Coordinates of C-alpha atoms and ligand atoms in Angstrom, one line a residue:
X1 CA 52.5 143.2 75.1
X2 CA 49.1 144.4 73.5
X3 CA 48.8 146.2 70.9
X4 CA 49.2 150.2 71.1
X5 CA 45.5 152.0 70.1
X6 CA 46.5 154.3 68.1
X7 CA 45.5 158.0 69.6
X8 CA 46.6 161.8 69.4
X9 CA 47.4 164.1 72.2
X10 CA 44.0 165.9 72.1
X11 CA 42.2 162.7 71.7
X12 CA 44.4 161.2 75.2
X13 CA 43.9 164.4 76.9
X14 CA 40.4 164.6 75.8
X15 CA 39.6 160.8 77.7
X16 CA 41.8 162.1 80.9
X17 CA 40.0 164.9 81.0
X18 CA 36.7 162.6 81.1
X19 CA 38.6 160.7 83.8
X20 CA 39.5 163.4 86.2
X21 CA 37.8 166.7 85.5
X22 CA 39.1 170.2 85.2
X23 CA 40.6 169.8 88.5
X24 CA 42.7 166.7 87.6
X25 CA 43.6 168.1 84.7
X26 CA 47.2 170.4 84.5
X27 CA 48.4 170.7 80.9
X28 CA 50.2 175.0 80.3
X29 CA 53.5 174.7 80.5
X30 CA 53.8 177.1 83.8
X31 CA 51.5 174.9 85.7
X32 CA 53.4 172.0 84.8
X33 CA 56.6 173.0 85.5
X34 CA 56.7 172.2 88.9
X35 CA 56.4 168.1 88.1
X36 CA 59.2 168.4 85.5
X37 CA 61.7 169.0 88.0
X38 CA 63.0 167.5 91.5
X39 CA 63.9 168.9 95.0
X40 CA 67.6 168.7 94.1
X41 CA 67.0 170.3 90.8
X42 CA 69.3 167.9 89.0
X43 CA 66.8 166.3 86.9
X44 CA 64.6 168.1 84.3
X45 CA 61.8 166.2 82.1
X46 CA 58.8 167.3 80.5
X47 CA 56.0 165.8 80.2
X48 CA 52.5 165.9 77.9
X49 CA 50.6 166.4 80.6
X50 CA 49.9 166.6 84.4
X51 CA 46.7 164.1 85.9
X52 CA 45.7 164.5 89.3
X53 CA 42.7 161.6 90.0
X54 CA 40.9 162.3 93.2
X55 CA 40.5 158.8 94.5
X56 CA 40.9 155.6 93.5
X57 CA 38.4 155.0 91.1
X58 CA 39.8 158.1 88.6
X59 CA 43.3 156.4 89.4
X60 CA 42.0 153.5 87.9
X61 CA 40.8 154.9 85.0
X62 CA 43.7 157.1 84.3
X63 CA 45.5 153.7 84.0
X64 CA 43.5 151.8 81.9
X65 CA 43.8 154.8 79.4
X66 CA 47.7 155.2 79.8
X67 CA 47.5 151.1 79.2
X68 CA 45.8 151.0 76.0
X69 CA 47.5 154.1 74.7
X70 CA 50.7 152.8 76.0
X71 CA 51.2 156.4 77.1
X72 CA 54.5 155.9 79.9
X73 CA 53.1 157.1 83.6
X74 CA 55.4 158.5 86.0
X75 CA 54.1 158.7 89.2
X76 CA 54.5 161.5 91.6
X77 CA 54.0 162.1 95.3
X78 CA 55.5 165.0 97.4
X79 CA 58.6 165.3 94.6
X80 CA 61.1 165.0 97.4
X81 CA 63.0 161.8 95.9
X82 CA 66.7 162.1 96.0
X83 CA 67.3 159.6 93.1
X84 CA 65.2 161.4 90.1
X85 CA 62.3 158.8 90.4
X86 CA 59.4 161.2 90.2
X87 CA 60.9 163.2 87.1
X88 CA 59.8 162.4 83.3
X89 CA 61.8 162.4 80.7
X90 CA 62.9 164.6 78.1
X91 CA 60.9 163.2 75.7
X92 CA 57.4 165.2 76.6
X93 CA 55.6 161.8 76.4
X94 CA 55.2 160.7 79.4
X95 CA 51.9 161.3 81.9
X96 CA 53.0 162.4 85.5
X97 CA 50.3 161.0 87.9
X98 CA 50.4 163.4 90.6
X99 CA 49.1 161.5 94.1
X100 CA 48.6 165.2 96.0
X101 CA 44.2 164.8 95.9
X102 CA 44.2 161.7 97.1
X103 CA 44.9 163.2 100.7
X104 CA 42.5 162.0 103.3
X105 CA 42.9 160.0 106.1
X106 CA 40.5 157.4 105.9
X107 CA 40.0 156.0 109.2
X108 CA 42.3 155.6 112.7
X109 CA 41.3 152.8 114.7
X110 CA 43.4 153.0 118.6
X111 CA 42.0 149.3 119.6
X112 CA 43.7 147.9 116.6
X113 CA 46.4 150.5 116.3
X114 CA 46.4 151.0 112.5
X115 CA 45.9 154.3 110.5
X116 CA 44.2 154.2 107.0
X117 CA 45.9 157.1 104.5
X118 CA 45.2 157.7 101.0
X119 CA 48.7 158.1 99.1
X120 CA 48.6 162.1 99.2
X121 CA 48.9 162.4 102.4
X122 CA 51.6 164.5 103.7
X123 CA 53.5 162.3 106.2
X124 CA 53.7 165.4 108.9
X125 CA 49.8 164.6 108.9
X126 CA 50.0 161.2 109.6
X127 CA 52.5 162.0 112.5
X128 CA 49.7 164.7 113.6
X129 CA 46.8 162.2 113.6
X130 CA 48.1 159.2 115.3
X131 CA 49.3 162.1 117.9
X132 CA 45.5 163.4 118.2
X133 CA 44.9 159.7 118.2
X134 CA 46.8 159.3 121.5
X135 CA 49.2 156.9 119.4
X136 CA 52.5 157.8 117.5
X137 CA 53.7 157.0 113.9
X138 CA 57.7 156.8 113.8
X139 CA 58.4 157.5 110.5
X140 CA 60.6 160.9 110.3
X141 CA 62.3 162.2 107.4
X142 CA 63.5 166.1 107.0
X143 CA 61.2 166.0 104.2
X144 CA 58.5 164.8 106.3
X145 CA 56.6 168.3 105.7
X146 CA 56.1 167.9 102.3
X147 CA 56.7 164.1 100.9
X148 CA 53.8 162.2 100.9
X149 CA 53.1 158.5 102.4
X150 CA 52.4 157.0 98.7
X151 CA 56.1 158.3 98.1
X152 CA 57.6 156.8 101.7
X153 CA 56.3 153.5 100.5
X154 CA 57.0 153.1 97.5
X155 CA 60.6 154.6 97.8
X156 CA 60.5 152.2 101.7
X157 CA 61.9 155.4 103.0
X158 CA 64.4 154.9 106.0
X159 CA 65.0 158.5 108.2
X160 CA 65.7 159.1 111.6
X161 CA 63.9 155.9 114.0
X162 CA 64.7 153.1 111.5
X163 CA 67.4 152.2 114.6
X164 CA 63.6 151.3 116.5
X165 CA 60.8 151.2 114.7
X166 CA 62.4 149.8 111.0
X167 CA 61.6 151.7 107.5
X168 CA 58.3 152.4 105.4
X169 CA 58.1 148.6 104.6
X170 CA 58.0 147.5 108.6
X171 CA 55.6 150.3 108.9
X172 CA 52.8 149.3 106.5
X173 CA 50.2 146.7 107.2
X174 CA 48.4 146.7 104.2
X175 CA 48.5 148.7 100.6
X176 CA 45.7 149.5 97.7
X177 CA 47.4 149.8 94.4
X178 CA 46.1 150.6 91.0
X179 CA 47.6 148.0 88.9
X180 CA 49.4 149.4 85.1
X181 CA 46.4 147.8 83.7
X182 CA 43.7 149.9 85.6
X183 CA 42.6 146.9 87.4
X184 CA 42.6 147.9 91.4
X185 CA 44.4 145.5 94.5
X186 CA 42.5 145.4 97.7
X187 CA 45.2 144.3 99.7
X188 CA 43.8 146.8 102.3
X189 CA 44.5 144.4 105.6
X190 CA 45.4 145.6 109.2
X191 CA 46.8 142.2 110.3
X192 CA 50.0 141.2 112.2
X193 CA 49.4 137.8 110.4
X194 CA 48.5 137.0 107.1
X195 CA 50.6 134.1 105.6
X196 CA 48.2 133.3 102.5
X197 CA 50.6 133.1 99.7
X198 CA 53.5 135.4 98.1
X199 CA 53.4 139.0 99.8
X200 CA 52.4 141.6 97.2
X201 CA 52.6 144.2 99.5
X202 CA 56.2 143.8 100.0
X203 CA 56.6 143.6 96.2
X204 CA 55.1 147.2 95.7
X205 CA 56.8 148.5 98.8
X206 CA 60.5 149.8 96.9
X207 CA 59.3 149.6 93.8
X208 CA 59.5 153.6 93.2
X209 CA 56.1 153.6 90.7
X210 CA 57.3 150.8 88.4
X211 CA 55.3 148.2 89.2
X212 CA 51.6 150.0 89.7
X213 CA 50.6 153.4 91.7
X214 CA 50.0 152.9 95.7
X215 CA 46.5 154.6 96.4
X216 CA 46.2 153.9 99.8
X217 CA 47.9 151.9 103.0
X218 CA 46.9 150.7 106.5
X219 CA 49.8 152.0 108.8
X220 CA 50.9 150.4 112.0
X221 CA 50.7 152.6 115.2
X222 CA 52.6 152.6 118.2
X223 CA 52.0 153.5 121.9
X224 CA 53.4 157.3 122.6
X225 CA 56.5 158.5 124.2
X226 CA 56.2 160.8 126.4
X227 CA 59.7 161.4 126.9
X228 CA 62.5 161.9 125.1
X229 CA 66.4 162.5 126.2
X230 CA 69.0 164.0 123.6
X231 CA 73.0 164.4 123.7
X232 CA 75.5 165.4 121.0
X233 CA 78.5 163.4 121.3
X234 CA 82.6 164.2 119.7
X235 CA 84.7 161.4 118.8
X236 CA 88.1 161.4 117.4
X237 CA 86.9 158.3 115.2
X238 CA 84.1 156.6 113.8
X239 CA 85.0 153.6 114.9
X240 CA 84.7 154.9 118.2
X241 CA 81.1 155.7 117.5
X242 CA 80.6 152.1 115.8
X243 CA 81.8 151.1 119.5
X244 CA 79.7 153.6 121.3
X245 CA 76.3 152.4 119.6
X246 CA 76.9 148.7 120.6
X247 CA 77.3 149.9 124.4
X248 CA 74.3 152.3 124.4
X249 CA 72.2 149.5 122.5
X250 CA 73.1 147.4 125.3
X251 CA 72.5 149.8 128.2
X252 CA 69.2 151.2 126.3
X253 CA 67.6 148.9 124.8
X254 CA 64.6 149.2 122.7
X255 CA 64.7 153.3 124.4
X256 CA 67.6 154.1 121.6
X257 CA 65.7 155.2 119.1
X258 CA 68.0 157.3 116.9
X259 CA 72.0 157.4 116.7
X260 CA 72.7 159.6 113.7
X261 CA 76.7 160.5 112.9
X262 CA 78.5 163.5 111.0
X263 CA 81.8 164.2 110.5
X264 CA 83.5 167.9 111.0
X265 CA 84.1 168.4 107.7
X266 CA 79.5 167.7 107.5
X267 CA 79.3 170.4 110.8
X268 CA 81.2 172.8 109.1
X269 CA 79.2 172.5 106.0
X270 CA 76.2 173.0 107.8
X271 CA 77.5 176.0 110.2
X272 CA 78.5 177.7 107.0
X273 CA 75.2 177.5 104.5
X274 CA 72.4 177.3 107.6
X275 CA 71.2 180.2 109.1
X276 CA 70.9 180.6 113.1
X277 CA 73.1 177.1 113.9
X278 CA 76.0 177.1 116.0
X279 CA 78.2 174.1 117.0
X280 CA 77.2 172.1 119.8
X281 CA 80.4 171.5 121.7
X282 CA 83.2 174.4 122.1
X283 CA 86.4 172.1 120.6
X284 CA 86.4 170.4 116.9
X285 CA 85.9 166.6 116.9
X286 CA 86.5 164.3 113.4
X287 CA 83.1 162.7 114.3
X288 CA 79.7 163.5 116.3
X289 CA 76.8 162.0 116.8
X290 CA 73.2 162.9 117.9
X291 CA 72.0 160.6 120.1
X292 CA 68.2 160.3 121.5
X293 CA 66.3 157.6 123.4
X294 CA 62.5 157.9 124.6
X295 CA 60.2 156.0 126.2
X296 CA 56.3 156.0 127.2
X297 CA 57.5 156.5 130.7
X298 CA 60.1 159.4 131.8
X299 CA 61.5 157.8 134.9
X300 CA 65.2 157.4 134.8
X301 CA 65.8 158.2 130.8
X302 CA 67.9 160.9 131.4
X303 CA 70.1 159.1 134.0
X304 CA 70.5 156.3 131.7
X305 CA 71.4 158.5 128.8
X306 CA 73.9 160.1 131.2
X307 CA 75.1 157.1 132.7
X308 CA 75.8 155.5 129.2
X309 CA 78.1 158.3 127.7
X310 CA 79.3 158.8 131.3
X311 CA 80.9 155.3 130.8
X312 CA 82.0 156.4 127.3
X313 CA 83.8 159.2 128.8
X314 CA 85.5 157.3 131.3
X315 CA 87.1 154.9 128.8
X316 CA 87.9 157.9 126.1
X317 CA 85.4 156.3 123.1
X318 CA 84.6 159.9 123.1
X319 CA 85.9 163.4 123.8
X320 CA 82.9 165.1 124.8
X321 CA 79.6 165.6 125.1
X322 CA 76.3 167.7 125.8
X323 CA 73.0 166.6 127.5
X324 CA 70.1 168.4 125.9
X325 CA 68.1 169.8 129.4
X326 CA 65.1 171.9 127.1
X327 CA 63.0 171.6 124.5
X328 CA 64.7 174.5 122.7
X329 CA 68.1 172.9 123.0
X330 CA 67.0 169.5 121.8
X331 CA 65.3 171.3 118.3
X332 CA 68.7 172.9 117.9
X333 CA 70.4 170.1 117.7
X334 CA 67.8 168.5 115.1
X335 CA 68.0 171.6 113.4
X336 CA 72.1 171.4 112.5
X337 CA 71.4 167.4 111.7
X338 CA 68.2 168.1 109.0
X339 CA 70.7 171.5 107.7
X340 CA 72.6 168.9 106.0
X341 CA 70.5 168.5 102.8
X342 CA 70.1 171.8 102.2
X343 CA 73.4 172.9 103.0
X344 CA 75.4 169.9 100.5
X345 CA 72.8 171.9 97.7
X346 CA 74.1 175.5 98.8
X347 CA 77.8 174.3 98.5
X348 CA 77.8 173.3 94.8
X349 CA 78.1 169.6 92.9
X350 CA 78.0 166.6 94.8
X351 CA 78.5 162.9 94.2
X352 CA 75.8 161.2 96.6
X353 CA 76.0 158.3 97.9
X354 CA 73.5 156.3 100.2
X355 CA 75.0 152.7 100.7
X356 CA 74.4 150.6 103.3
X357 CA 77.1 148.1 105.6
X358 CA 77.0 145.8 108.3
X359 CA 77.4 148.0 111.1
X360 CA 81.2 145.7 111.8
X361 CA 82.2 147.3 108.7
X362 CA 81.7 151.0 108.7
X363 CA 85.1 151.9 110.3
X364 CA 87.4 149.5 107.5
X365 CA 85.1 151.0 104.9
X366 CA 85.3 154.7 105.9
X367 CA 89.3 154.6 105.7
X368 CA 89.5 152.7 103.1
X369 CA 86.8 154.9 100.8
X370 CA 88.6 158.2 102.1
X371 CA 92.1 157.0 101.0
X372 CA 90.9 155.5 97.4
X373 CA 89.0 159.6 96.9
X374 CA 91.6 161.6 97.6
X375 CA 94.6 159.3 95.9
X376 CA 91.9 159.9 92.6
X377 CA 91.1 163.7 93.6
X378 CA 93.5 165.5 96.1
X379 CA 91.3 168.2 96.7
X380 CA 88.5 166.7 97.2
X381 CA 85.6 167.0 100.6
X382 CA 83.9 163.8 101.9
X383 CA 80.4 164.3 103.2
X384 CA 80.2 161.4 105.4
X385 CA 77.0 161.7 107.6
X386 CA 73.7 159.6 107.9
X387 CA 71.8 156.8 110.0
X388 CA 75.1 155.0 111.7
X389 CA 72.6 153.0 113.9
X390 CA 71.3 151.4 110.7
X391 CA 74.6 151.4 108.8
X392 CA 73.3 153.8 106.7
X393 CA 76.0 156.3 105.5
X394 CA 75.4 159.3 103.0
X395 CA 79.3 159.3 101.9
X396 CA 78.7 162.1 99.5
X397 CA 81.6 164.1 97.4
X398 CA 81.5 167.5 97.3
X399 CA 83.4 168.2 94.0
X400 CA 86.0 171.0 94.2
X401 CA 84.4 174.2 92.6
X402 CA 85.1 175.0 89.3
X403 CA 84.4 171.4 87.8
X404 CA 83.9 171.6 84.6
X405 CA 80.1 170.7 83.3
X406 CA 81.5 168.2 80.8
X407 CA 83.9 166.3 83.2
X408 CA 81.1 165.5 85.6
X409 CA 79.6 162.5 84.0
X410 CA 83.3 161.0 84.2
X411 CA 84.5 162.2 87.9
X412 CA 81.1 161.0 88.9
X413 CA 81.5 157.2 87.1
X414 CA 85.0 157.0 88.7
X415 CA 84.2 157.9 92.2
X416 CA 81.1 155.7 92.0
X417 CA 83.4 153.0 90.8
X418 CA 85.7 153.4 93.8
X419 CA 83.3 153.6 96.6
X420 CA 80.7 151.2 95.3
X421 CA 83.2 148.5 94.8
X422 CA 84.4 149.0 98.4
X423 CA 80.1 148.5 99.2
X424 CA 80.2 145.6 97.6
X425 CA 83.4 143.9 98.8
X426 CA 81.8 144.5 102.3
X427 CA 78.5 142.8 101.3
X428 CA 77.1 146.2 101.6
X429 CA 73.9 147.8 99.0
X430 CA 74.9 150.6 96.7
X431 CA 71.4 152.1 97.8
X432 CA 70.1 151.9 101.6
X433 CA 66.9 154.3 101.4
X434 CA 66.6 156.8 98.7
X435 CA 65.7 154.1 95.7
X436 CA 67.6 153.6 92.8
X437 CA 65.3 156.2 90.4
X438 CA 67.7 157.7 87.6
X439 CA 70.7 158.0 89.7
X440 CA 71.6 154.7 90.2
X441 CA 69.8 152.6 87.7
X442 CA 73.0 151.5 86.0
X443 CA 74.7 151.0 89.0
X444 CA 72.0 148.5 90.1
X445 CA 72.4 146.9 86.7
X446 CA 76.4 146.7 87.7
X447 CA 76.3 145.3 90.9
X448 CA 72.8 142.9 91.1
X449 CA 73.5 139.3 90.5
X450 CA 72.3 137.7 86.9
X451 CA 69.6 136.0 88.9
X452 CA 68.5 138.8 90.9
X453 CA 68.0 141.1 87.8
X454 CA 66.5 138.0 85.9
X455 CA 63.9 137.9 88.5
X456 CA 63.2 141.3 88.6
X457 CA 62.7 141.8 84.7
X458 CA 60.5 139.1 85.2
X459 CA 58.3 140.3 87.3
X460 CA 58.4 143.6 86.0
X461 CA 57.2 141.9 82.5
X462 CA 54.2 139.8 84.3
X463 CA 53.0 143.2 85.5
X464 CA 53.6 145.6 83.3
X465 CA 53.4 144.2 80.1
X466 CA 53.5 147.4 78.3
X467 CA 56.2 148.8 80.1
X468 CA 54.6 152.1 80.8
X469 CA 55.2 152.6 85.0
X470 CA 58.1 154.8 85.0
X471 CA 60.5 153.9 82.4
X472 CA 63.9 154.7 82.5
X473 CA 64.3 154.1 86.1
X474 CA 65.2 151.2 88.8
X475 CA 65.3 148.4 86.5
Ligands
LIG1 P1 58.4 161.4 95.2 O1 59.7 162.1 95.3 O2 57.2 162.1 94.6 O3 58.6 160.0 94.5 C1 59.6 159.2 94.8 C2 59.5 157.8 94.0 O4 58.3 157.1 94.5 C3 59.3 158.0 92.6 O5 59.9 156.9 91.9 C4 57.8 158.0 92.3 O6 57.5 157.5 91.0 C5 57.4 157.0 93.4 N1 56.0 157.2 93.9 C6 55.6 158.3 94.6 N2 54.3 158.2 95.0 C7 53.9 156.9 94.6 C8 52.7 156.2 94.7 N3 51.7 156.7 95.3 N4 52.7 155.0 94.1 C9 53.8 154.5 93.4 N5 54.9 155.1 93.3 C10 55.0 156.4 93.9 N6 64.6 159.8 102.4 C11 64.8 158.9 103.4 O7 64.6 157.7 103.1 N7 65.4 159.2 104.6 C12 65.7 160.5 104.9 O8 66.2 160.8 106.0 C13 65.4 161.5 104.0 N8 65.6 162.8 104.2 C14 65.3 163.8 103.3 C15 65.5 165.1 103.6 C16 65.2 166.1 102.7 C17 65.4 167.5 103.1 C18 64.7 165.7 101.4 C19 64.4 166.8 100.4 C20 64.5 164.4 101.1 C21 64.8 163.4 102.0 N9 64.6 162.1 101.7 C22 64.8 161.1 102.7 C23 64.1 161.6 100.4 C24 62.6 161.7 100.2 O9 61.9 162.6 101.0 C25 62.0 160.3 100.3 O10 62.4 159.5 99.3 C26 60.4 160.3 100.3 O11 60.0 159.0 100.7 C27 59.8 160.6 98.9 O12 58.4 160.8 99.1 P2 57.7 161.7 98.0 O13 56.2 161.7 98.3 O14 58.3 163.1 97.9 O15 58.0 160.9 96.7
LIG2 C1 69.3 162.6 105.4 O1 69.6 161.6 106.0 O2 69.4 163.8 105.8 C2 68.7 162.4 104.0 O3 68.6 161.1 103.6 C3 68.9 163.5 103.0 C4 70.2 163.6 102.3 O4 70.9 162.6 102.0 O5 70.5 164.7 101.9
LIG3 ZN1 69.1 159.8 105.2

C-alpha cells in the first residue's frame, strides 16, 4: 500500500474538477442524490462527490487522483443493481464514478460480427444497433432500458436468453478497463481465440467495480431471428416443468431460447400491483411458465412449439396451455413476467434470493426450502420465479406486513440461513446473476471455501493495493 498524500476536499475536488470539467463535475446535494441511492431504495450512501469522465482518458485521470489520495471510488452505471453495488457509503467519503458520458458506440463491424460500446451505453441501444446492423445482441434484462453495458459486465448479468446465448461474460469479446491505479488495459480484442496467458477479461467480468472501472467492450453479435413463437404453460408442479424443459430442449434444440417459471402465488402478485395485466389461462395452476423459441427462419416454429406442449399435454406434465398467435398477445405475456420486480417492491419487505442449482435439483430444493420457511414463519409468502432454463430461481420472501423495522436484520439472517444451506447442500451458488454487492457480501464470506476467498483477497491486493474500488462490497 503507498502512502496516502495528504489532501482536503477542495484541494481533491479542485484536481477532479481539472480532470473532468464542469460537466464531469456533480457536487450539491440535490444533484447528487440520485447516486446515493439504488433502484430498490434499500440502500442509501452519500458520497463527497459525483465524477462523470467523458472518455477514457478523464477515467484514467480520475483514478490516478482517487489512487494517490486514497479517496474509495464506487463505480456506477445505469444504478439498476439489485445487490447495493453501485451505492456509497454512509461515510460521505467515497467518489461515485458515474459511467453515463461514456455512451457511444464506437464501431459495428457485420463481417466480423462484433459491436464496440463504451461502458455508458444503455443496453436497449446496443440491442437497437446490432438490429440496424442487420445482426442481434441477446442480452435482455427488464432493466435493459436503463442499465448500462459497463454495469451488465461487470455485474455478468444473466436475464431472459442465458438458456441460448449464455450471460454478459459469454457475451464479451474483449474489455478496456481503467486500472485503480489510472494506468489503462487495452484488452480491446474481437477474437474467438486468444489463448496468450491468464484471461483478464474474465477476471474483470463479475467483479462489480472492485477490481478497476470497464470503459469499453467488444461484444459478440449474432445472426437475427426473424421469428419467434411464445406459449404460457400451467403445471401442477415444478418438477413438472423441470421435466417439461428437458423434452422441449430435446424437441427444440438451440430454437429454445427462453423457459422462464412463476409460481401462482408470483401471478397473483403481479395481477394485483401491475396495471392493465390479466392472467393468461382461465383456471389457477401452482406453476407456469413462459416459454419462447426463435429462429432466423419461420418455417415450422410454431408447429414445433405446438407439437412439443402438445406431447406435454397428452402425458399430463401440464394442465394447460396458450399459444401466443400476435404480436400484441406475445408483449402481454412479457409484460406479466417483467411485472414481477416492480410488483415484489409495491407489496412491501422482501428477503431476495437469486441462487443458482443444477437443473436435477430444483424440484428436492423447492419442497424442501418451502417446508423449512413456513415451519420458521407460518405466515409467510414465497416468491419463487426466475430463469428455470438456467436453474436460476429468485426464491424471494415476502415478509408478512407489519414486520417490525428492528426484527428485520434477524428474520432476514435466519431465512438466509435456511435457504442458503439448502443451495449449498445441492452444490448450488448463493448468487446466480445479480452479484454479491452489499447484500450478500457476508454470505459469500460464509459459504466460499478458505482457498477460494484466499485467492480472491489475493488478487484483490495485487490490484488494488490501496483498497479504494468499491469497499465494503463482494469481497
Ligand atoms: P449498476 O447498478 O450501476 O452497478 C452494478 C454493479 O456494477 C456495481 O457494483 C457497480 O460498481 C458496478 N459497475 C457498474 N458499471 C461499471 C463499470 N463500467 N466498470 C466497473 N464496475 C461497474 N439482472 C440480471 O442479471 N437479470 C435480470 O433479469 C435482471 N432484471 C432486472 C429487472 C429490473 C426491473 C431491474 C431494476 C434490475 C434487473 N436486474 C437484472 C439487475 C440489474 O439491472 C443488472 O445487475 C445490471 O447488469 C446492472 O447494470 P447497471 O448499469 O444498472 O449497473
Ligand atoms: C428478474 O428475473 O426479473 C430479475 O432478475 C429481477 C428481480 O429479481 O426482481
Ligand atoms: Zn432474473
Amino acid at each position: 500500500m503507498t502512502a496516502p498524500m495528504s489532501i482536503t476536499h477542495p484541494q481533491l475536488f479542485q484536481r477532479l474538477h481539472a480532470a473532468v470539467g464542469d460537466a464531469g463535475l456533480i457536487t450539491d446535494a440535490e444533484g447528487k442524490e440520485p447516486f446515493e441511492v439504488d433502484w430498490l431504495k434499500k440502500w442509501h450512501g452519500r458520497s463527497c462527490v459525483v465524477v462523470r469522465p467523458a472518455n477514457t482518458a478523464q477515467t484514467a485521470e480520475v483514478m490516478r487522483i482517487c489512487h494517490e489520495t486514497h479517496t474509495p471510488v464506487v463505480t456506477q452505471g445505469g444504478n439498476t443493481g439489485m445487490s447495493g453495488g453501485a451505492t456509497p457509503d454512509g461515510s460521505g467519503a467515497q467518489v461515485v464514478l458515474s459511467t453515463v458520458r461514456m455512451n457511444a458506440i464506437r464501431e459495428v463491424d457485420p463481417l466480423n460480427n462484433t459491436l464496440t460500446a463504451e461502458a455508458g451505453v444503455l443496453l436497449a441501444h446496443i440491442q437497437e444497433a446490432a438490429q440496424e446492423a442487420g445482426r442481434f445482441f441477446p442480452l435482455s434484462l427488464g432493466s435493459e432500458g436503463s442499465c448500462t453495458i459497463g454495469g451488465n459486465l461487470a455485474t455478468n448479468a444473466g436475464g431472459i436468453a442465458v438458456l441460448r446465448y449464455g450471460n454478459a461474460r459469454e457475451l464479451a469479446l474483449g474489455l478496456e478497463v481503467v486500472l485503480p491505479d489510472g494506468r489503462v488495459w487495452n484488452g480491446m480484442r474481437g477474437l474467438r481465440k486468444d489463448n496468450t496467458g491468464y484471461d483478464l477479461r474474465d477476471l474483470f467480468i463479475g467483479s462489480e467495480g472492485t477490481l478497476g472501472v470497464i470503459t469499453a467492450a467488444v461484444l459478440k453479435l449474432y445472426p437475427r431471428p426473424v421469428a419467434r413463437s411464445t406459449a404460457w404453460v400451467g403445471a401442477e408442479s415444478i418438477d413438472a416443468l423441470v421435466q417439461l424443459l428437458a423434452q422441449m430442449r430435446a424437441v427444440c434444440g438451440e430454437r429454445l431460447v427462453a423457459f422462464e417459471m412463476m409460481s401462482n402465488e408470483s401471478l397473483e402478485l403481479i395481477l394485483q400491483h401491475v396495471a392493465d395485466v390479466r392472467a393468461p389461462l382461465g383456471a389457477s395452476h401452482a406453476f407456469h411458465a413462459l416459454i419462447e423459441l426463435a429462429d432466423t427462419q419461420g418455417e415450422g416454429l410454431a408447429d414445433l412449439l405446438e407439437r412439443g406442449l402438445g406431447d406435454a399435454l397428452e402425458q399430463g406434465l401440464i394442465q394447460d396451455v396458450v399459444v401466443s398467435v400476435t404480436g400484441a398477445q406475445t408483449q402481454a405475456f412479457w409484460k406479466i413476467r417483467e411485472g414481477i420486480s416492480q410488483a415484489q417492491v409495491r407489496a412491501g419487505k422482501a428477503v431476495k434470493h437469486d441462487i443458482a442449482l443444477p437443473i436435477s435439483a430444483i424440484a428436492a430444493f423447492a419442497s424442501q426450502a418451502d417446508a423449512a420457511l413456513r415451519a420458521e414463519l407460518p405466515d409467510v409468502r414465497i416468491i419463487n420465479f426466475g430463469h428455470l432454463g438456467d436453474g436460476n430461481l429468485h426464491y424471494n420472501v415476502l415478509l408478512p406486513l407489519g414486520t417490525p423495522g428492528e426484527e428485520l436484520a434477524g428474520t432476514t439472517e435466519r431465512l438466509n440461513r435456511i435457504v442458503h444451506d439448502l443451495v449449498a447442500a445441492a452444490n448450488g451458488s448463493i448468487s446466480a446473476e445479480h452479484g454479491v454487492g452489499q447484500l450478500r457480501r457476508d454470505e459469500l464470506r460464509h459459504y466460499k471455501s478458505d482457498i477460494e476467498f484466499d485467492l480472491m483477497m489475493r488478487i484483490k491486493q495485487s490490484l488494488d493495493p490501496n483498497q479504494i474500488m468499491n469497499p465494503g462490497k463482494l469481497i
